[in-house]
XYZ file of C-alpha atoms in Angstrom:
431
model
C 179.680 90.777 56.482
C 180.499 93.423 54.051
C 179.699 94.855 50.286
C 182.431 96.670 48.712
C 181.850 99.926 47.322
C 181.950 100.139 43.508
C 183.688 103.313 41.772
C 180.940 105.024 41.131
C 179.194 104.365 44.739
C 182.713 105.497 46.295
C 182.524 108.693 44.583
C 178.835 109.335 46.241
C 181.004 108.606 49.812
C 183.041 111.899 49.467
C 179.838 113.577 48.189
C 178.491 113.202 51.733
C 175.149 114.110 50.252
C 171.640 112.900 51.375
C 167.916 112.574 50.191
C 165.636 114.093 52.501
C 161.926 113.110 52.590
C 158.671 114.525 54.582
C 155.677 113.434 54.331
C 153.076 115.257 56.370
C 149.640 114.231 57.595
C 146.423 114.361 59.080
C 144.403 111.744 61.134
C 145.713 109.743 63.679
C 149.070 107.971 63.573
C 150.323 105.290 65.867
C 153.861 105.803 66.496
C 154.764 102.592 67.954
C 153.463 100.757 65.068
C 154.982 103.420 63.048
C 158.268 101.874 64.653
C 157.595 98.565 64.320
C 156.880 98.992 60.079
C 159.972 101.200 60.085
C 162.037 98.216 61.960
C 160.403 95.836 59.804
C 161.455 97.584 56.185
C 165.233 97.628 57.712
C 164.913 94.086 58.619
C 164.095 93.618 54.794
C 167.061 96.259 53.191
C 170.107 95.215 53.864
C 171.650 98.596 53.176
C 169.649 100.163 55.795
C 171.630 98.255 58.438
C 174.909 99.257 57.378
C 177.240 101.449 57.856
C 180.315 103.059 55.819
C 183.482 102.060 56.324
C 187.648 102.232 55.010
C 188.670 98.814 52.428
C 191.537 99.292 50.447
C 191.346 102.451 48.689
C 188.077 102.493 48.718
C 184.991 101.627 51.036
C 182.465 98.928 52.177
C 179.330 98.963 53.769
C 179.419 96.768 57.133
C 176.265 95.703 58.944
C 175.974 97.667 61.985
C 175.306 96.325 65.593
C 172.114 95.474 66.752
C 171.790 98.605 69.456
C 173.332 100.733 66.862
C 170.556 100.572 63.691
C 168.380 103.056 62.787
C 165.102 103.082 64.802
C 162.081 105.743 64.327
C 162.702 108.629 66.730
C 159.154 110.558 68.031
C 159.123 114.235 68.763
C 157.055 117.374 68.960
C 157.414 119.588 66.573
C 156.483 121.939 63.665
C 157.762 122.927 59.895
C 161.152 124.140 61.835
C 161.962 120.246 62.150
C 162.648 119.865 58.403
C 165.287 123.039 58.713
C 166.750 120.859 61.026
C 166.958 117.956 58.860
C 168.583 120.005 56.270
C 171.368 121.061 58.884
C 171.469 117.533 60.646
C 174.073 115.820 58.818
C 173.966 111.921 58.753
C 176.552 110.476 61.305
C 179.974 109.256 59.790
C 180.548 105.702 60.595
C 176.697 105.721 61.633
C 173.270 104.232 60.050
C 172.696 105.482 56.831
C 169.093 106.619 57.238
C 167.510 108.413 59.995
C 163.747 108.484 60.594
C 161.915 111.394 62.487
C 158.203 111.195 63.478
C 157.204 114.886 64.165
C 154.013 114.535 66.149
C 151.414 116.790 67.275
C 148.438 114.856 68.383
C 145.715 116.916 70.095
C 145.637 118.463 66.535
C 146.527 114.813 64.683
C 149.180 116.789 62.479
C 152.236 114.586 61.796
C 155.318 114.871 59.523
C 157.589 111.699 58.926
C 161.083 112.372 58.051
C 163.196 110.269 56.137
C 167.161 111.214 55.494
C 169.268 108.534 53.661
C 172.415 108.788 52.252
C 172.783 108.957 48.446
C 175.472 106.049 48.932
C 172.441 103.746 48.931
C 169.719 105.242 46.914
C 168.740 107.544 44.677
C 165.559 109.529 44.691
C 163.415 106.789 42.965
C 164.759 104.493 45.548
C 163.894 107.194 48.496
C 160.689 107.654 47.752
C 160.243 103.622 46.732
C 161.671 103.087 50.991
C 158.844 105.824 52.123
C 155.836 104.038 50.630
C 157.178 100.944 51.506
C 157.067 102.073 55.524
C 153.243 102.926 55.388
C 152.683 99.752 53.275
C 154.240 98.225 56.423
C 152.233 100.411 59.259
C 149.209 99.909 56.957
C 149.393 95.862 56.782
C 150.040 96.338 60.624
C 147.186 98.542 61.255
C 145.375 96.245 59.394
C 146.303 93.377 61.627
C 149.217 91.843 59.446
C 151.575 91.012 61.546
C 153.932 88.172 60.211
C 157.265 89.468 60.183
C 159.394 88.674 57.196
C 163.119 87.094 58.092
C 166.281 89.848 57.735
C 167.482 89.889 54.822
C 171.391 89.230 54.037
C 172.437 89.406 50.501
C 172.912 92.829 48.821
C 172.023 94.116 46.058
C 174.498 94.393 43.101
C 175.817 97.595 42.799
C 174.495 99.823 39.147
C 178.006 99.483 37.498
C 177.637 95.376 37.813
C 174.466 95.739 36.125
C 175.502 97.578 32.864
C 175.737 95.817 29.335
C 178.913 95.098 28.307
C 181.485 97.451 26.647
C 184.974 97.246 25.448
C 187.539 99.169 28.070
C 189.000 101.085 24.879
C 185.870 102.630 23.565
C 185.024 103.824 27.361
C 188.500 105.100 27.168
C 187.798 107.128 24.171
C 184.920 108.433 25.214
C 186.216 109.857 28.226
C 188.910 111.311 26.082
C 186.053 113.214 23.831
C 184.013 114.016 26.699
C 187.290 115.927 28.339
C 188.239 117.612 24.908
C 184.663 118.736 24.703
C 184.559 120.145 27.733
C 187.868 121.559 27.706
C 186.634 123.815 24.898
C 183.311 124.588 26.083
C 182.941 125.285 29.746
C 180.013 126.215 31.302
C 179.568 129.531 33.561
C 178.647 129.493 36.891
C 176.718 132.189 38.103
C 178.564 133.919 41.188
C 177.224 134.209 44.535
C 175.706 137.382 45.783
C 176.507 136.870 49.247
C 180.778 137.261 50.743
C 182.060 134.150 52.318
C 182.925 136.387 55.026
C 179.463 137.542 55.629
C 177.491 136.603 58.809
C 173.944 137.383 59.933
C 174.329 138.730 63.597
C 172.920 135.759 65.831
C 172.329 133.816 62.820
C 174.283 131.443 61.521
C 174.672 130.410 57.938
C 172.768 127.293 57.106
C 170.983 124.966 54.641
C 167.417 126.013 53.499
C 165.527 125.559 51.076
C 163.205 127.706 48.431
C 160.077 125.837 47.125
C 157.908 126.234 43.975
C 154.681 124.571 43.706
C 151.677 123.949 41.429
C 148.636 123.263 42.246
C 146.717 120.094 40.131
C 145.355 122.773 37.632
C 148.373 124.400 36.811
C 150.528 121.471 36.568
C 148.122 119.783 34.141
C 148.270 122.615 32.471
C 151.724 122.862 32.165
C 151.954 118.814 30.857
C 149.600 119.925 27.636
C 151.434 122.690 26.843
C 154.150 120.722 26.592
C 152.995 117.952 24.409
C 151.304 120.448 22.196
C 154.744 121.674 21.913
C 156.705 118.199 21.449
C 158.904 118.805 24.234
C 159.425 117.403 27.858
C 158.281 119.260 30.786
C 161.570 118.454 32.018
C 162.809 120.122 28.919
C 160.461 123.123 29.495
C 161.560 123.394 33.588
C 165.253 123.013 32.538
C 164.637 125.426 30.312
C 163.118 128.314 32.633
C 165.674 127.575 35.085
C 168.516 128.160 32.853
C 166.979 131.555 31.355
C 166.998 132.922 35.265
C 170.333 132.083 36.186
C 171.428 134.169 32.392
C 169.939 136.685 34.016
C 172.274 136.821 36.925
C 175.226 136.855 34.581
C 176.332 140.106 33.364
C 176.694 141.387 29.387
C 174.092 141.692 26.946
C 175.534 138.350 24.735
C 174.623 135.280 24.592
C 176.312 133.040 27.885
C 177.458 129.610 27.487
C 175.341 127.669 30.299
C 175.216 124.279 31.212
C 172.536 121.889 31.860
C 172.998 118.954 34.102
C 170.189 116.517 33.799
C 170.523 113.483 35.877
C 169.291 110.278 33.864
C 167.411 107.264 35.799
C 169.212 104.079 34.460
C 166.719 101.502 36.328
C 164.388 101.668 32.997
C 166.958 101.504 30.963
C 168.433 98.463 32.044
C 167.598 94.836 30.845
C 165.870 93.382 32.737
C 164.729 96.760 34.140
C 165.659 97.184 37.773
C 162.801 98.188 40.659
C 162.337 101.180 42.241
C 162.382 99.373 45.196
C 166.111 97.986 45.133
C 167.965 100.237 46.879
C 171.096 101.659 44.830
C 171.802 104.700 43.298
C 170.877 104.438 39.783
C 171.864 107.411 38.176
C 173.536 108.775 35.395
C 174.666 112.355 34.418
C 173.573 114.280 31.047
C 175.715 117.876 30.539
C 174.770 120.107 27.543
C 176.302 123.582 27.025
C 174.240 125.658 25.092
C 174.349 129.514 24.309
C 171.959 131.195 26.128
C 170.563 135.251 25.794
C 168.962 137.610 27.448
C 166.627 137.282 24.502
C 166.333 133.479 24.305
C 163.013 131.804 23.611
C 162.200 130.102 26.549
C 160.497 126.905 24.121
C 162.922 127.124 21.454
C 165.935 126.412 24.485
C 163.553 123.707 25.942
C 163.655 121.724 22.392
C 167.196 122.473 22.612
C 167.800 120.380 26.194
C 165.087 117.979 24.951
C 166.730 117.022 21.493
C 170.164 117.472 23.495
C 168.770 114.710 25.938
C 166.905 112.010 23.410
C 169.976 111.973 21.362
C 172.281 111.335 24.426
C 169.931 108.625 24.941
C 169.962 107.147 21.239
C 173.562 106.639 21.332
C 173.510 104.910 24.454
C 175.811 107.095 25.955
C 174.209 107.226 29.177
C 175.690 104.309 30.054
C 179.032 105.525 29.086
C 178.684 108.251 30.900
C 178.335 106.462 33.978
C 180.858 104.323 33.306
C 183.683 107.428 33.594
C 181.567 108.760 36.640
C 184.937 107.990 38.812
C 186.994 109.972 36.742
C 185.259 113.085 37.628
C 187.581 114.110 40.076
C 190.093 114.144 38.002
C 188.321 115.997 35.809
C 185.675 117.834 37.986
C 184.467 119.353 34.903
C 182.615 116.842 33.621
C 179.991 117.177 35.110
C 179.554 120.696 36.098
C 176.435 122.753 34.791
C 175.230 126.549 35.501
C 172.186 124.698 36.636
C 171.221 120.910 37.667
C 167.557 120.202 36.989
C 166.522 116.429 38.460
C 162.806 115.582 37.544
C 161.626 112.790 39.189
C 158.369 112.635 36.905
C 154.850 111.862 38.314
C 155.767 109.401 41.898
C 153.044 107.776 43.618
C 152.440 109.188 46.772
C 152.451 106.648 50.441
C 149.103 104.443 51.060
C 147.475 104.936 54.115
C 145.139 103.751 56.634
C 140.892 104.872 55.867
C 140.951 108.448 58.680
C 144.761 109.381 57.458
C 145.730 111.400 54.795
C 148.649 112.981 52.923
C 148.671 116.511 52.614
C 152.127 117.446 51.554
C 154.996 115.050 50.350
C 158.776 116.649 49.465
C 161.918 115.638 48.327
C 165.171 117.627 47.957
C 168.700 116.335 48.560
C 171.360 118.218 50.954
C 175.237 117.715 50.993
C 177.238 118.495 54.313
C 179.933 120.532 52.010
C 179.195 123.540 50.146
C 182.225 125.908 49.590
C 181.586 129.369 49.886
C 184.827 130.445 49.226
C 184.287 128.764 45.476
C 182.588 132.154 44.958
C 179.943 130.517 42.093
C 178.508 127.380 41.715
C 175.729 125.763 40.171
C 172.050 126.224 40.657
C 170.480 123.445 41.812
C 166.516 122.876 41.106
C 164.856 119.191 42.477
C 161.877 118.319 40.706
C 158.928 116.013 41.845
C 155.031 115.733 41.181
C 153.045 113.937 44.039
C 149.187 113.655 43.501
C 149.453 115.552 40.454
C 150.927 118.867 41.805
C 154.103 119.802 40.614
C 156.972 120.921 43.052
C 160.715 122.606 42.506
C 163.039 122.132 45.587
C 165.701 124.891 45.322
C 168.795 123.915 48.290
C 171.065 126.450 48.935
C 173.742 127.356 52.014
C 172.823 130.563 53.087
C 176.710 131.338 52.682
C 176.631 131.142 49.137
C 172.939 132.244 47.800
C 171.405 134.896 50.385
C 167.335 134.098 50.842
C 166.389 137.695 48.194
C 168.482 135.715 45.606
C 166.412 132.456 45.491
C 163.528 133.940 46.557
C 163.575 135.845 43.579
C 165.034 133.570 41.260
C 162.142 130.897 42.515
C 159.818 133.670 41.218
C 160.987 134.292 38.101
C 160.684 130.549 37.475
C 157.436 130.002 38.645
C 155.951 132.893 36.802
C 157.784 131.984 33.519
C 155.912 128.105 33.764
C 153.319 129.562 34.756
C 153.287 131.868 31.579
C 153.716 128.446 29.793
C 150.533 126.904 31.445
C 148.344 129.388 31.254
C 144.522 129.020 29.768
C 143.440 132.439 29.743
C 145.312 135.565 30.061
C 145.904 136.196 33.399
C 149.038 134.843 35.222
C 148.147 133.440 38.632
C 150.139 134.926 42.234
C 153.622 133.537 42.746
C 153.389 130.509 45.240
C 156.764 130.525 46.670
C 157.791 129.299 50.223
């Protein structure tokens, strides 16, 4: 049986990119019952048992043979394991999730990796497929055992689920949308590190620079942004796009973009779960003039009122609509900086002795072009259990570790500015 790709899920395919999950614990965790959830939440996606492959000019997902689905895979291990997920690219033609139980149980410290491919979920559906494994392990624990039958029938695809809309006005849309673009394009900011640079006995690879809040701060952070009328996406996007001006030479104002990506599950009527598994995801770009000088809550009004008006007009659902023109017109959708925010997300459920201590989300792509010499900055953004957390990717070829390291700094300490209740700024909390 297969499910044809739709345009906008086929664009995803040359993306090669990939949502990668940990959740780390402590208490004891049964593996093999681990397994048997994780088996049992395949049985129940479809997607999960699929794999990519040619139809047409286009692709299809195909179920995948029995010995050749995704099963949990235990190992020993430490925080070098989610490097290696980073750098361990999904297999083409192969499952399109992997599942990694790092283990260390004389000390009951566990990490659960999840990678799955952005063909077949976005983050909301990522982190939806991660609870949904210890609701599994937790019924089983419990002593629930009744397996539920595979299921068949696939989802529809985002682009079958979107109201109507008459072919010309798409068509003129796109038309504005490259004219617009045309005339404004956004800067990158150039890397600091030669394509032609190594790292004796060290290759270049994927990593990852992390900002966090604690509970306190991020609350913080969340009134000082309603006492200001803005998002604290809008406030983020905002301190994000201030430290990549910084990398760009001249003392003028810079055109920069924004890329927001919009969640269209909400948005939809009826609304669609968090649980379905499909990328539902639209793209928002605003260029805006940005200073050394530039009022970091007067630009964050500016993305925010950029944003809510995108979303008046309903053009988010145009703007998905021309997603499979953007290779033809890679512009589109190309920002000095791309600023998810998943908003508060419930963390995983587990058994009474277990706990979550740390949960994380930040995407990876197997591609990433060094010789491009610029590109933009991405930042992921997610709040489990109330602390707030920015995932900044980047190939070692392109962004050395000084360059994010700092530019992760000069974030945190600018929301940090923002959520302050007393005068002091707290240490930087970068890792």
């Amino acid at each position: 049986m297969r499910r044809v790709l739709c345009p906008v899920e086929n664009i995803y395919v040359a993306q090669r990119s990939r949502a990668i999950l940990s959740c780390a614990l402590h208490g004891p965790v049964d593996p093999a019952v681990l397994s048997a959830a994780f088996e049992a939440v395949t049985a129940e996606q479809p997607q999960l048992r699929t794999r990519i492959v040619p139809d047409g000019d286009g692709h299809a997902l195909e179920f995948l043979p029995e010995a050749e689905r995704p099963r949990l895979r235990v190992r020993a291990g430490g925080e070098e394991v989610h490097g290696e997920e980073l750098n361990t690219p999904l297999t083409v033609g192969g499952p399109l999730t992997r599942a990694v139980l790092v283990t260390d149980p004389d000390e009951e410290r566990h990490t659960l990796f999840l990678s799955i491919d952005h063909v077949i979920a976005d983050g909301h559906s990522a982190v939806a497929l991660l609870n949904t494994v210890w609701d599994r392990y937790r019924e089983l624990i419990g002593g629930v055992s009744a397996p539920l039958p595979p299921v068949a029938e696939f989802p529809e695809p985002i682009s079958a689920l979107l109201p109507h809309s008459d072919a010309a006005d798409t068509a003129k849309y796109l038309e504005r949308r490259v004219e617009k673009v045309g005339r404004h394009p956004a800067e990158l900011v150039p890397y600091d590190v030669k394509s032609t640079e190594e790292v004796p006995g060290e290759p270049h690879r994927i990593e990852v620079r992390r900002l966090l809040l604690d509970t306190d701060q991020t609350a913080r952070l969340r009134e000082r942004a309603r006492a200001e009328g803005v998002s604290v996406h809008s406030l983020i996007s905002a301190a994000v796009l201030l430290a990549a001006r910084r990398r760009l030479d001249g003392p003028d104002p810079r055109l920069l973009g924004c890329l927001s990506p919009v969640d269209l599950r909400s948005r939809l009527s009826p609304p669609v779960s968090a649980a379905v598994m499909i990328a539902a995801v639209t793209m928002h770009l605003q260029v805006l003039p940005v200073g050394e000088e530039t009022d970091v809550l007067e630009l964050a009004r500016e993305v925010g009122d950029g944003l809510r008006d995108f979303l008046d007009r309903g053009d988010h659902f145009q703007e998905i609509r021309i997603m499979p023109s953007t290779p033809l017109h890679p512009t589109l959708h190309l920002g000095t900086v791309i600023v998810t925010n998943m908003g508060p997300v419930p963390g995983p459920r587990l058994p009474e002795g277990t706990r979550v201590t740390d949960v994380r989300l930040a995407p990876a792509r197997e591609n990433y072009f060094p010789q491009a010499g610029r590109s933009p900055i991405m930042a992921c953004v997610a709040t489990f259990d109330g602390r707030l957390a920015i995932e900044f990717p980047h190939h070692t070829a392109c962004f050395s570790r000084p360059f994010m390291r700092e530019l992760g700094d000069e974030v945190h300490t600018s929301l940090l500015a923002l959520a302050k209740s007393d005068g002091e700024l707290h240490p930087a909390a970068t890792v």
